[in-house]
Coordinates of C-alpha atoms and ligand atoms in Angstrom, one line a residue:
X1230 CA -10.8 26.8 -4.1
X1231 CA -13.0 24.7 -2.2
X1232 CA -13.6 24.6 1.6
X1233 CA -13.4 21.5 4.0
X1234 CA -14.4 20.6 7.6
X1235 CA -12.1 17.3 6.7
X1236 CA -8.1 17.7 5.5
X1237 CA -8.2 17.0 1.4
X1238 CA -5.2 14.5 0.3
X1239 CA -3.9 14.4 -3.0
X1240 CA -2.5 11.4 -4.0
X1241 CA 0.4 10.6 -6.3
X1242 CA 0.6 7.3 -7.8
X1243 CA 2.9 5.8 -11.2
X1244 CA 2.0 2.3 -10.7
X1245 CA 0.4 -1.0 -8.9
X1246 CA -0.9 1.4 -6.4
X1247 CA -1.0 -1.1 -3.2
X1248 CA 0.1 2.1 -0.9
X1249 CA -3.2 4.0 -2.2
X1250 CA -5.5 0.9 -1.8
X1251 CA -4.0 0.8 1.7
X1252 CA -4.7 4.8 2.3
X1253 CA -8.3 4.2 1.1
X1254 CA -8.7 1.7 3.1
X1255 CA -7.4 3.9 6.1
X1256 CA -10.1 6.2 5.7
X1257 CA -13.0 4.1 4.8
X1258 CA -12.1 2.5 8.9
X1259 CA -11.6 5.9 10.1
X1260 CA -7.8 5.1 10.9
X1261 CA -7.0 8.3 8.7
X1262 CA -9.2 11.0 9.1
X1263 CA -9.5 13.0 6.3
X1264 CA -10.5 12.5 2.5
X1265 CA -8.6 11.4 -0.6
X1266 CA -9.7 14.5 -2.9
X1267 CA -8.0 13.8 -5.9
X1268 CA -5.8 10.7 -7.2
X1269 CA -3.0 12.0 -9.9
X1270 CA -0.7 9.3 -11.7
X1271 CA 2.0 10.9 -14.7
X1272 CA 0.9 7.3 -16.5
X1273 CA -2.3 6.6 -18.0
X1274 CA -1.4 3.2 -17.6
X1275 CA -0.7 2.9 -13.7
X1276 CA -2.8 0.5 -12.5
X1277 CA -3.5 1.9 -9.5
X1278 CA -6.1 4.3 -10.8
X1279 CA -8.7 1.7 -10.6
X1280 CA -8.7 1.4 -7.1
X1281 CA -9.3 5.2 -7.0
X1282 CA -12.3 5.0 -9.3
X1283 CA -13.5 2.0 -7.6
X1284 CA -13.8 4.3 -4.4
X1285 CA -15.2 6.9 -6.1
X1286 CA -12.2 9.3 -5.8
X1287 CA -11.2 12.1 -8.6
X1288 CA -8.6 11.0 -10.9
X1289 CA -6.4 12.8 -13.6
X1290 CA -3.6 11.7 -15.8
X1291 CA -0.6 14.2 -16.0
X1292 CA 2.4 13.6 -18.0
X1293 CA 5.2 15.7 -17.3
X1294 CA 5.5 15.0 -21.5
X1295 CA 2.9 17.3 -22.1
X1296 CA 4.4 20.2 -20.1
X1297 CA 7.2 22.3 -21.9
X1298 CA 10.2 21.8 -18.8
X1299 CA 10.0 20.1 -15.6
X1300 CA 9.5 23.5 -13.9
X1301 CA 6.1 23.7 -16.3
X1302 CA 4.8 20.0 -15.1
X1303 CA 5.5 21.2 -11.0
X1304 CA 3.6 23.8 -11.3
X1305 CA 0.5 22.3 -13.2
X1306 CA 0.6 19.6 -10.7
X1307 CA 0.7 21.9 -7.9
X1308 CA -2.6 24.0 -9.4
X1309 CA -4.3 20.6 -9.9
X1310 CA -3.7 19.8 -6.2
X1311 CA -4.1 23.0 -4.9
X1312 CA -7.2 24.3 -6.9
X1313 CA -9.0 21.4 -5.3
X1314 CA -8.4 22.5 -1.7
X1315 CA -5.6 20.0 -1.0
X1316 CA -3.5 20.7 2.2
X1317 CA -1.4 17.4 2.1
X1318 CA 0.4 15.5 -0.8
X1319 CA 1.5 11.7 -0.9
X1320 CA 3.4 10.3 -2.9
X1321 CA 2.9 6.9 -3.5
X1322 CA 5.3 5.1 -5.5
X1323 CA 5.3 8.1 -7.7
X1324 CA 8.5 7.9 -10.0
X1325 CA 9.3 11.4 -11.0
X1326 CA 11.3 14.1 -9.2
X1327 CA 9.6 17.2 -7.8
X1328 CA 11.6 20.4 -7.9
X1329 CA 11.4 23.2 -6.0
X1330 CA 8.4 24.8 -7.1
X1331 CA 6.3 22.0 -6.3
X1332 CA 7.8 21.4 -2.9
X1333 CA 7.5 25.3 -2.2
X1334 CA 3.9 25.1 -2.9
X1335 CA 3.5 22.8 -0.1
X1336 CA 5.7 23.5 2.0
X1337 CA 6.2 20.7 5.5
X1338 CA 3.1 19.2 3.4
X1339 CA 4.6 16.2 0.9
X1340 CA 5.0 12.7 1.5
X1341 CA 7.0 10.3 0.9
X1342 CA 6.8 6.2 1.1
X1343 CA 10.6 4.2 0.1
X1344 CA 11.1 1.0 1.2
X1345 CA 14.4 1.0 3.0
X1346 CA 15.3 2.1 6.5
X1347 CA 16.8 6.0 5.2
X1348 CA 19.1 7.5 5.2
X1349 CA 20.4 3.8 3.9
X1350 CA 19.7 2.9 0.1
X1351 CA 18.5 6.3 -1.0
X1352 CA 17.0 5.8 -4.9
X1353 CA 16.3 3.1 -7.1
X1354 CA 15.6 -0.6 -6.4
X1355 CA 16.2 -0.4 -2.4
X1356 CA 15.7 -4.1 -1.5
X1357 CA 18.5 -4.9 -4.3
X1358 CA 20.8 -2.2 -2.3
X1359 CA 20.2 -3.8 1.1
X1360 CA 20.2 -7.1 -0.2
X1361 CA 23.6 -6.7 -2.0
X1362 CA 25.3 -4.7 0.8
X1363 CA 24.6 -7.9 2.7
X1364 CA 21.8 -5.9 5.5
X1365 CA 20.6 -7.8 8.5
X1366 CA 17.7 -5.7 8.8
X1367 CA 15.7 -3.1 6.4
X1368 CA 12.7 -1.6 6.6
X1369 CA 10.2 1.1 5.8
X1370 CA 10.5 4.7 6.0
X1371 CA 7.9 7.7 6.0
X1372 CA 9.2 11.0 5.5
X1373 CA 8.7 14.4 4.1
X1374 CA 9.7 15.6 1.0
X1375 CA 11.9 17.9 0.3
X1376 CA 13.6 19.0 -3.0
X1377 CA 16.8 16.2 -2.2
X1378 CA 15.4 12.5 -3.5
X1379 CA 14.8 10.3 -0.3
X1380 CA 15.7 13.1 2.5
X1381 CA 13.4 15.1 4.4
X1382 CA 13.3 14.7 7.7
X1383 CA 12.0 11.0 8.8
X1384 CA 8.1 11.0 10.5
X1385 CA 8.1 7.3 10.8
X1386 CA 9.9 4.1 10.1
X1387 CA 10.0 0.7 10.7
X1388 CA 12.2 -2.3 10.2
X1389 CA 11.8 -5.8 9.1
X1390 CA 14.3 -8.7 9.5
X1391 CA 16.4 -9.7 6.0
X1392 CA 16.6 -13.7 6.5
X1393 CA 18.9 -15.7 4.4
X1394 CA 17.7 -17.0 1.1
X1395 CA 15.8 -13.9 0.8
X1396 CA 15.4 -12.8 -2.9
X1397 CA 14.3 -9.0 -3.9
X1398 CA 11.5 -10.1 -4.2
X1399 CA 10.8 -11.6 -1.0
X1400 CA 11.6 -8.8 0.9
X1401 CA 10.1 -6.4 -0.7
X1402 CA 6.6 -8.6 0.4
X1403 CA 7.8 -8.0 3.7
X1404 CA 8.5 -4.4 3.4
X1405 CA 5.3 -3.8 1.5
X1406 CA 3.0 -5.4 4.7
X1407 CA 4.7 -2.8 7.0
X1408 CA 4.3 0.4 4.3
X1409 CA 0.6 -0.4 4.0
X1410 CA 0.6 -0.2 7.8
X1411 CA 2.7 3.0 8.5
X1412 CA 1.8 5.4 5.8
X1413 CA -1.7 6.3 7.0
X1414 CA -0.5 6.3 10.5
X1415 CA 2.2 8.7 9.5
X1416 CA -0.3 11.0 7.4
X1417 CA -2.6 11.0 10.4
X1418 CA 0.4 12.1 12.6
X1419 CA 1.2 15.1 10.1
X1420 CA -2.0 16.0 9.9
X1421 CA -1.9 16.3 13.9
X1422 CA 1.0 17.7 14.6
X1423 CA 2.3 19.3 11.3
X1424 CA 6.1 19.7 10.9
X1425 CA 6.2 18.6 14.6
X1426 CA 5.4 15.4 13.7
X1427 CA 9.1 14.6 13.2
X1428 CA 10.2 14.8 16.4
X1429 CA 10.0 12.7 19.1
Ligands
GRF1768 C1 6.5 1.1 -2.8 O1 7.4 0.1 -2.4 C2 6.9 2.5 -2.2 O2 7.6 2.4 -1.0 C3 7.9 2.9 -3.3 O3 7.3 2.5 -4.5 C4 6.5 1.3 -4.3 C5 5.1 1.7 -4.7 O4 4.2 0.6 -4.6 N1 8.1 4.3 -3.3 P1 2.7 0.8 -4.8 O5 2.5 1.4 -6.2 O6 2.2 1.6 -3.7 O7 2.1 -0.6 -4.8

């Protein structure tokens, strides 16, 4: 296992990848101190790896396929991250569900981006949810993970205005300007202040 002066991230990515560019970007201005160890996406195809190789960071494909049951893939992950010296996990629009196993392995130590002001629209396609339940305001929320989908307790959020007219896509433009902005300022608070982070 490998020693560091500076906390080691591990990064979990399934797509575009926007939230890690922003993370990178974080630490290469010294906003987020610490370093992005290892960048891990379940899809060889998720874009978002080339921003890690750009920056010269570690990357691995893992598909829970190749494990036997999801309680297999957890725990693979979990030795990837670990076996590199990583303290803190985020996920960053990582689509797959992490069970207990993985969650135990770090515990207070995952987390999580969704693009909605939780405990409102939980799950798939947020911005559709607030947009259909006729919202005035949504929002970004940091939190950490636990082994319920989109709970944890909440380390930081922020809200953004729904105007009329506004189409999924639209407001997920607006969310994704204020997730780029949070989630390195809420790693950097966790990294701080550890579970304590979540309070006030
Ligand atoms: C973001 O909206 C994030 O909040 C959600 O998935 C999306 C990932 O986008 N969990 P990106 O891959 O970081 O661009």
């Amino acid at each position: 296992m490998e020693n560091s002066p500076v906390p080691l991230l591990g990064v979990l990515i399934s797509g575009r990848g926007s939230n890690l560019r922003a993370l990178i970007g974080a630490v290469r201005e010294g906003r987020l101190r610490a370093r992005i160890r290892v960048v891990i996406s379940n899809r060889t195809d998720a874009a978002g790896l080339a921003f890690a190789r750009e920056a010269g960071i570690e990357t691995l494909v893992m598909s829970h396929r190749d494990s036997p049951t999801l309680e297999a893939y957890d725990d693979v992950l979990a030795a990837a991250l670990t076996d590199r010296g990583v303290t803190l996990v985020c996920l960053a629009g990582f689509m797959r569900v992490l069970g207990p196993g993985f969650c135990g392995a770090f515990p207070d130590a995952i987390l999580n981006i969704h693009p909605s002001l939780l405990p409102a629209f939980p799950g798939l396609h947020p911005q559709r949810q607030a947009l259909e339940a006729g919202a005035k305001v949504s929002g970004a929320t940091v939190h950490l993970v636990t082994a319920a989908v989109d709970a944890g307790p909440i380390v930081l959020q922020e809200s953004v205005p729904i105007h009329e007219g506004d189409t999924e896509a639209s407001l997920a433009a607006r969310i994704l300007e204020v997730e780029h902005r949070i989630y390195s300022e809420a790693v950097q608070r966790v990294l701080d202040r550890g579970r304590r982070a979540v309070l006030r």
